Coordinates of C-alpha atoms in Angstrom, one line a residue:
M1 CA 0.2 0.3 0.1
R2 CA 1.4 3.5 -1.1
P3 CA 1.5 6.4 1.4
I4 CA -0.9 8.4 -0.4
W5 CA -3.5 5.3 -0.3
L6 CA -3.1 5.1 3.4
W7 CA -4.0 8.8 3.8
I8 CA -7.0 8.4 1.4
L9 CA -8.3 5.6 3.2
Y10 CA -7.3 7.0 6.6
L11 CA -9.5 10.5 5.6
L12 CA -12.4 8.8 4.4
A13 CA -12.6 6.7 7.4
A14 CA -12.2 9.5 9.7
S15 CA -14.6 11.8 7.9
L16 CA -17.4 9.2 7.5
P17 CA -19.3 10.2 10.6
L18 CA -19.1 13.7 9.4
A19 CA -20.4 13.1 6.1
L20 CA -23.2 11.1 7.6
A21 CA -24.1 13.7 10.1
A22 CA -24.2 16.3 7.3
G23 CA -26.5 14.2 5.4
L24 CA -29.1 14.3 8.3
G25 CA -29.9 17.8 6.9
W26 CA -30.9 18.8 10.6
P27 CA -31.1 22.6 11.6
A28 CA -28.1 24.6 11.8
R29 CA -26.8 25.7 15.1
P30 CA -24.5 28.4 15.8
I31 CA -21.2 28.0 13.7
R32 CA -19.2 27.0 17.0
Y33 CA -21.6 24.6 18.2
E34 CA -21.4 22.6 14.8
L35 CA -17.5 23.2 14.9
A36 CA -17.8 22.0 18.5
S37 CA -19.5 18.6 17.0
A38 CA -17.2 18.3 14.2
L39 CA -14.2 18.5 16.4
G40 CA -15.7 15.9 18.8
M41 CA -16.7 13.6 16.0
L42 CA -13.2 13.8 14.5
A43 CA -11.6 13.3 17.4
F44 CA -13.7 10.1 18.2
S45 CA -13.2 8.6 14.6
M46 CA -9.4 9.3 14.2
I47 CA -8.8 7.6 17.6
L48 CA -10.7 4.6 16.7
V49 CA -9.0 4.2 13.1
E50 CA -5.6 4.7 15.3
F51 CA -6.5 0.8 16.4
I52 CA -6.0 -0.1 12.8
L53 CA -3.1 1.7 11.8
S54 CA -1.2 0.5 14.9
G55 CA -2.3 -3.2 14.9
R56 CA 0.7 -4.8 13.4
F57 CA -1.3 -5.5 9.9
R58 CA 1.3 -6.5 7.4
G59 CA -1.0 -5.1 4.5
I60 CA 0.0 -1.6 6.0
S61 CA 3.3 -1.6 7.7
G62 CA 4.9 -4.1 4.9
G63 CA 3.6 -1.9 2.0
I64 CA 4.5 1.6 3.4
G65 CA 7.3 0.9 6.1
M66 CA 6.8 0.8 9.9
D67 CA 8.5 4.0 10.0
V68 CA 5.7 5.6 7.8
T69 CA 3.1 4.0 9.9
M70 CA 4.3 4.6 13.4
R71 CA 4.9 8.4 12.5
L72 CA 1.5 8.8 11.1
H73 CA 0.4 6.8 14.3
Q74 CA 2.1 9.9 16.5
L75 CA 1.0 12.6 14.3
L76 CA -2.8 11.6 14.1
A77 CA -2.8 10.8 17.8
R78 CA -1.8 14.1 18.9
T79 CA -4.2 15.6 16.2
A80 CA -6.9 14.1 17.5
L81 CA -5.9 15.2 21.1
G82 CA -6.0 18.6 20.0
F83 CA -9.5 18.2 18.4
A84 CA -10.8 16.4 21.6
M85 CA -9.2 19.2 24.0
L86 CA -11.0 22.0 21.9
H87 CA -14.3 20.1 21.5
P88 CA -15.7 21.1 24.9
L89 CA -14.5 24.5 25.0
L90 CA -16.4 25.6 22.4
Y91 CA -19.8 24.7 24.0
S92 CA -21.8 27.0 26.6
G93 CA -25.3 27.2 28.0
S94 CA -27.0 24.1 29.9
S95 CA -30.3 22.3 30.0
S96 CA -32.1 20.5 32.8
G97 CA -31.7 16.6 32.5
G98 CA -34.1 14.1 31.5
P99 CA -36.4 14.1 28.2
R100 CA -36.8 17.2 26.1
P101 CA -39.7 17.1 23.8
W102 CA -38.9 20.9 23.2
D103 CA -35.6 20.1 21.5
P104 CA -36.4 17.2 19.0
T105 CA -33.3 18.4 16.9
R106 CA -31.2 18.6 19.8
Q107 CA -30.6 22.2 19.5
L108 CA -29.2 22.3 23.1
T109 CA -25.4 21.5 23.2
I110 CA -24.8 20.4 26.9
T111 CA -26.7 18.0 28.8
T112 CA -26.7 18.0 32.6
D113 CA -27.4 14.2 32.7
F114 CA -24.8 12.9 34.9
L115 CA -23.6 9.8 33.1
P116 CA -23.1 11.1 29.7
I117 CA -21.1 13.9 30.9
A118 CA -19.1 11.8 33.4
T119 CA -17.9 9.4 30.4
G120 CA -17.0 12.3 28.4
V121 CA -15.0 14.1 31.4
L122 CA -13.3 10.8 32.2
A123 CA -12.2 10.4 28.6
Y124 CA -11.3 13.9 28.5
G125 CA -8.7 13.4 31.2
L126 CA -7.5 10.0 30.0
L127 CA -6.5 10.7 26.5
P128 CA -3.9 13.2 27.4
S129 CA -2.6 11.1 30.1
L130 CA -2.3 8.1 27.3
V131 CA -0.6 10.1 24.8
A132 CA 1.8 11.7 27.5
L133 CA 2.7 8.4 29.1
A134 CA 3.6 7.5 25.3
M135 CA 5.7 10.1 24.8
A136 CA 7.6 9.7 28.2
R137 CA 8.0 6.1 27.6
R138 CA 11.8 6.2 27.3
S139 CA 12.7 8.7 29.7
M140 CA 10.4 6.5 32.6
R141 CA 12.3 3.7 31.8
Y142 CA 9.4 1.3 32.9
R143 CA 9.3 -2.4 31.1
Y144 CA 7.8 -2.1 27.2
E145 CA 5.5 -5.2 28.0
L146 CA 3.7 -3.2 30.7
W147 CA 3.6 -0.1 28.6
R148 CA 1.9 -2.1 25.8
L149 CA -0.4 -3.2 28.0
V150 CA -1.4 0.0 29.7
H151 CA -1.5 1.6 26.5
G152 CA -3.8 -1.0 24.6
L153 CA -6.3 -1.5 27.6
G154 CA -6.2 2.5 28.1
A155 CA -7.0 3.0 24.4
L156 CA -10.0 0.5 24.8
L157 CA -11.5 2.1 27.7
I158 CA -11.3 5.4 26.3
A159 CA -13.0 4.5 23.2
G160 CA -15.8 2.4 25.5
L161 CA -16.0 5.8 27.3
L162 CA -16.2 8.0 24.1
L163 CA -18.8 6.0 22.5
H164 CA -21.1 6.1 25.7
H165 CA -20.4 10.0 25.7
T166 CA -21.1 10.1 21.8
L167 CA -24.4 8.1 21.9
Y168 CA -26.1 9.7 25.0
A169 CA -24.8 13.1 25.1
G170 CA -24.0 14.0 21.0
R171 CA -26.4 15.7 19.1
Y172 CA -26.0 13.6 16.4
G173 CA -24.9 10.6 17.8
A174 CA -28.3 9.8 19.3
H175 CA -29.4 9.4 15.7
P176 CA -29.9 5.7 14.8
A177 CA -27.9 5.7 11.7
M178 CA -24.9 7.5 13.3
A179 CA -25.6 5.3 16.6
W180 CA -24.9 2.2 14.5
L181 CA -21.9 3.9 12.6
W182 CA -20.1 4.7 15.7
I183 CA -21.0 1.1 17.3
G184 CA -19.6 -0.6 14.1
M185 CA -16.4 1.4 13.9
T186 CA -15.9 1.0 17.8
V187 CA -16.5 -2.9 17.4
L188 CA -13.8 -2.9 14.4
A189 CA -11.1 -1.2 16.4
A190 CA -11.7 -3.5 19.3
G191 CA -11.5 -6.2 17.1
S192 CA -8.2 -5.3 16.1
L193 CA -6.9 -5.5 19.4
I194 CA -8.5 -8.4 20.0
F195 CA -6.6 -9.8 16.9
V196 CA -3.4 -8.8 18.1
Y197 CA -3.5 -9.7 21.7
A198 CA -5.5 -13.2 20.9
V199 CA -6.4 -14.5 17.4
A200 CA -2.6 -13.4 16.3
P201 CA -0.9 -15.5 19.4
I202 CA -3.3 -18.5 18.5
L203 CA -1.8 -18.5 14.7
Q204 CA 1.8 -18.2 16.4
A205 CA 1.0 -21.0 18.6
R206 CA 0.6 -23.3 15.7
K207 CA 3.8 -22.6 14.0
P208 CA 6.3 -22.7 16.9
W209 CA 9.9 -22.2 16.6
R210 CA 13.1 -23.4 18.6
V211 CA 16.4 -21.7 19.1
S212 CA 19.0 -23.7 17.5
A213 CA 22.0 -21.6 18.3
V214 CA 23.3 -18.5 20.4
E215 CA 26.4 -17.0 19.4
R216 CA 28.7 -14.3 20.6
L217 CA 29.4 -12.0 17.9
T218 CA 30.9 -9.1 20.3
P219 CA 31.2 -8.4 23.9
R220 CA 27.7 -7.2 24.3
Q221 CA 26.3 -8.6 21.0
W222 CA 24.7 -12.0 20.1
Q223 CA 23.4 -14.0 17.1
I224 CA 20.5 -16.2 17.8
T225 CA 19.0 -18.6 15.3
V226 CA 15.8 -19.9 15.5
E227 CA 14.4 -22.7 13.4
P228 CA 10.7 -23.8 12.4
V229 CA 9.2 -26.7 14.2
G230 CA 6.8 -28.9 11.9
H231 CA 6.3 -25.9 9.3
A232 CA 8.0 -24.2 6.5
G233 CA 9.1 -21.4 8.1
L234 CA 8.6 -17.6 7.1
A235 CA 8.3 -16.0 4.1
F236 CA 10.2 -12.5 4.3
R237 CA 12.1 -10.3 2.4
A238 CA 15.7 -9.7 2.9
G239 CA 16.1 -6.3 5.3
Q240 CA 12.3 -7.4 7.0
F241 CA 11.9 -7.4 10.7
A242 CA 9.9 -9.8 12.8
W243 CA 8.8 -9.8 16.6
L244 CA 10.4 -12.4 18.4
N245 CA 9.2 -14.2 21.7
I246 CA 11.7 -16.7 23.3
G247 CA 10.9 -18.8 26.2
H248 CA 7.4 -17.4 27.0
S249 CA 3.7 -18.4 26.0
A250 CA 2.6 -17.3 22.6
F251 CA 0.0 -15.3 24.4
S252 CA 2.9 -13.8 26.4
L253 CA 3.6 -9.7 26.0
H254 CA 7.3 -10.5 26.2
E255 CA 8.2 -10.0 22.6
N256 CA 10.5 -7.7 21.2
P257 CA 11.2 -6.4 17.4
F258 CA 14.6 -7.3 15.8
S259 CA 15.7 -7.2 12.2
I260 CA 16.2 -10.8 10.2
A261 CA 20.1 -11.0 9.6
S262 CA 19.7 -13.6 7.3
A263 CA 18.6 -13.7 3.6
P264 CA 15.4 -16.1 2.2
A265 CA 17.9 -17.7 0.3
D266 CA 19.9 -19.0 3.4
G267 CA 16.8 -21.3 4.1
P268 CA 14.1 -21.6 6.8
A269 CA 16.3 -20.7 9.9
L270 CA 16.3 -17.0 10.8
N271 CA 19.0 -15.1 12.4
F272 CA 18.8 -12.1 14.7
V273 CA 21.8 -10.0 15.9
I274 CA 20.8 -8.6 19.4
K275 CA 22.7 -6.1 21.4
E276 CA 22.5 -6.1 25.1
L277 CA 20.5 -3.1 26.4
G278 CA 17.5 -4.1 28.2
D279 CA 15.8 -6.5 30.5
F280 CA 15.2 -9.2 27.8
T281 CA 18.5 -8.6 25.6
N282 CA 20.7 -8.8 28.8
T283 CA 19.6 -12.5 29.3
V284 CA 20.4 -13.3 25.4
G285 CA 23.6 -15.1 26.4
T286 CA 22.1 -17.5 28.8
I287 CA 19.1 -18.7 26.4
P288 CA 19.7 -22.5 26.1
T289 CA 19.0 -24.2 22.5
G290 CA 15.7 -26.1 22.1
T291 CA 14.1 -23.1 24.0
R292 CA 10.7 -22.9 22.4
A293 CA 10.2 -19.4 20.5
Y294 CA 7.2 -17.7 18.6
V295 CA 7.8 -15.2 15.4
D296 CA 5.4 -12.4 14.5
G297 CA 6.3 -11.4 10.8
P298 CA 7.6 -10.3 8.7
H299 CA 7.2 -6.8 9.2
G300 CA 8.7 -3.6 7.5
S301 CA 9.6 -2.4 3.9
L302 CA 13.6 -1.9 4.3
T303 CA 13.8 -4.1 1.4
V304 CA 15.6 -3.7 -2.0
D305 CA 13.5 -6.2 -3.9
G306 CA 11.8 -4.7 -6.8
R307 CA 13.7 -1.6 -6.8
S308 CA 15.0 -0.3 -10.1
E309 CA 18.1 1.9 -9.0
P310 CA 21.4 0.9 -10.5
E311 CA 23.4 0.9 -6.8
I312 CA 22.4 0.2 -3.2
V313 CA 24.2 2.0 -0.5
L314 CA 23.4 0.7 2.9
I315 CA 24.4 2.8 5.7
A316 CA 24.0 1.2 9.1
G317 CA 25.2 2.2 12.9
G318 CA 25.8 -0.2 15.7
V319 CA 23.1 -3.0 15.5
G320 CA 21.8 -1.5 12.7
I321 CA 23.9 -3.8 10.6
A322 CA 21.4 -6.8 11.3
P323 CA 19.2 -6.0 8.2
M324 CA 22.1 -5.0 6.0
I325 CA 23.7 -8.4 6.5
G326 CA 20.5 -10.2 5.1
I327 CA 20.2 -7.8 2.1
L328 CA 23.9 -8.5 1.1
D329 CA 23.5 -11.9 1.4
Q330 CA 20.5 -12.1 -0.5
L331 CA 21.8 -10.2 -3.5
R332 CA 25.2 -12.4 -3.4
A333 CA 23.0 -15.4 -3.2
T334 CA 21.0 -14.7 -6.1
G335 CA 23.4 -13.2 -8.3
D336 CA 22.0 -10.0 -8.4
R337 CA 23.9 -7.5 -10.5
R338 CA 23.2 -4.2 -8.7
K339 CA 26.3 -2.5 -7.4
A340 CA 25.9 -2.8 -3.4
S341 CA 28.4 -0.8 -0.8
L342 CA 28.2 -0.5 2.9
I343 CA 28.9 2.4 5.4
Y344 CA 29.1 1.1 8.8
G345 CA 29.7 3.3 12.0
N346 CA 30.5 2.0 15.7
R347 CA 31.9 3.6 18.8
V348 CA 34.9 1.1 18.8
A349 CA 36.2 -1.7 17.0
E350 CA 35.0 -4.4 19.3
Q351 CA 31.7 -3.4 18.5
I352 CA 31.9 -4.2 14.7
V353 CA 29.9 -7.7 13.6
H354 CA 31.7 -10.1 11.0
R355 CA 34.5 -7.4 10.7
D356 CA 36.5 -9.6 8.3
R357 CA 33.8 -10.5 6.4
L358 CA 32.6 -7.0 5.6
E359 CA 35.8 -5.7 5.4
A360 CA 36.5 -8.4 2.5
A361 CA 33.2 -6.9 0.8
G362 CA 34.9 -3.4 0.7
A363 CA 32.5 -2.1 3.6
V364 CA 33.4 1.3 4.8
M365 CA 34.1 1.3 8.8
V366 CA 33.6 4.2 10.8
L367 CA 34.9 4.6 14.2
S368 CA 34.1 7.6 16.9
E369 CA 36.5 6.2 19.3
P370 CA 39.3 4.4 16.9
P371 CA 42.6 2.5 18.5
D372 CA 45.7 4.0 17.6
D373 CA 46.3 1.6 14.7
W374 CA 42.8 2.2 13.1
T375 CA 43.2 2.9 9.3
G376 CA 39.5 3.0 8.4
E377 CA 37.2 6.2 8.6
T378 CA 36.8 8.1 12.0
G379 CA 34.2 10.3 13.5
L380 CA 30.4 9.9 13.0
I381 CA 28.4 9.0 9.7
D382 CA 27.5 12.6 9.3
A383 CA 27.3 15.1 6.3
R384 CA 31.4 15.7 6.3
L385 CA 31.9 11.8 6.2
L386 CA 29.1 11.5 3.4
D387 CA 30.4 14.1 1.4
R388 CA 33.8 12.3 1.6
V389 CA 32.8 8.6 0.7
L390 CA 30.1 9.2 -1.8
T391 CA 30.3 10.3 -5.3
P392 CA 28.1 12.7 -7.2
D393 CA 26.8 10.0 -9.2
Q394 CA 25.8 7.7 -6.2
I395 CA 23.7 10.8 -4.7
A396 CA 22.2 11.0 -7.9
T397 CA 21.1 7.3 -8.7
A398 CA 21.6 5.2 -5.7
L399 CA 19.1 3.8 -3.3
F400 CA 20.0 4.4 0.1
V401 CA 19.0 2.2 2.8
L402 CA 19.3 3.1 6.5
C403 CA 19.3 1.5 10.0
G404 CA 20.8 2.7 13.1
P405 CA 20.4 5.4 16.1
G406 CA 17.6 7.9 15.2
V407 CA 20.1 10.8 15.4
M408 CA 22.1 9.1 12.8
M409 CA 19.4 8.5 10.5
D410 CA 17.9 12.0 10.8
G411 CA 21.3 13.4 9.9
V412 CA 21.9 11.2 7.0
E413 CA 18.3 11.8 5.6
D414 CA 18.6 15.6 6.2
H415 CA 21.6 15.7 4.2
L416 CA 21.0 13.3 1.2
I417 CA 17.8 15.2 0.7
A418 CA 19.6 18.5 0.6
R419 CA 22.0 17.2 -1.7
G420 CA 19.5 16.6 -4.0
T421 CA 18.4 12.9 -3.4
P422 CA 14.7 12.4 -3.5
S423 CA 12.9 10.7 -0.4
T424 CA 11.6 8.2 -2.4
R425 CA 15.1 6.8 -2.8
I426 CA 15.7 6.8 0.9
L427 CA 14.5 3.8 3.0
S428 CA 15.0 3.6 6.9
E429 CA 13.7 1.7 9.9
R430 CA 13.3 2.8 13.3
F431 CA 12.5 0.6 16.5
D432 CA 12.7 3.6 18.8
Y433 CA 9.0 5.6 18.7
D434 CA 7.5 7.3 21.8

């Protein structure tokens, strides 16, 4: 799916309640009241569509990339929050509770009925809290599994509160057609969450994997190999990633995203390069072979398949080398004639993965803290280094594939675009999102 189609589908879904409300032909109210209703409906519909956008559906993330998917999720969630915060501020006045036969078209904008107001007020308080917790996840240092559970259940609770508030306090929500639309959209949103937390694990449990090898690559980086048990494995493209669950139930939240560091041509076993960074990754070296594992994937679009550029430039920082290894191996195994080069940055030499192999392939090695006998590039992968190692022809025609720290990728993307490389020739993948 191309980003333009995702935008079109998103806008259509989010604006459907507005279109239906406009088609009711009810008498118009003061413009700020209509604007208040519109902002409320847009906020609710956007929140519901966000469930689909963030639901790990490969038809979305596999077509446009996880980067685009997650950035859209962040941008649109914050936009919906802004609409929701403005919604009640545009209303004024009140009416008595109970039936309102004098107001058949719901001209009055505020109800004093306790429950419809209470659910709206509660959602009004919870929504910014949910967004703030997501934005502060890294700095607060709480476990990813806990955050994921709180985020999912919190979003579901907010959707339920907003549904009640919309049906019983909204002018348009009380209309039967509108009510059925809101109920249907909420059911679809909740269904996507149920799929991720219940259906997908059932499917994964039917196709288990086992750890077949654990190899130390550097002092703090490991390669884990998993192989399928009783099935053909995973149909993936070089450069994609998967969510890996090792040693837990298929229904466990203990899973993490890792790039696949092997090529499809290598066979059904999958390699993952994992750096010790957190609770799970710090225990990778102690995982015994034979441990049961589950794989959710493939995801992402960091792949050179189907691209027509004559040259591929891979730029990796740290553990971002993992998908590049898979891409390089696949190009070699399939006899791909496109020229491929690699720029690979680390802090110290001891962090370089598969050094001999990559140096033999002509990789440009970059160290920010090089030893005295270092003969490669020094510093960071920044504008000055790129200008030094890339030719004008590469800037003009090559496909660039980036994976690594966000700061590095932001700087590389900005410089390439400033030099004239269109964004369509820059592929990137991040795993660090707020």
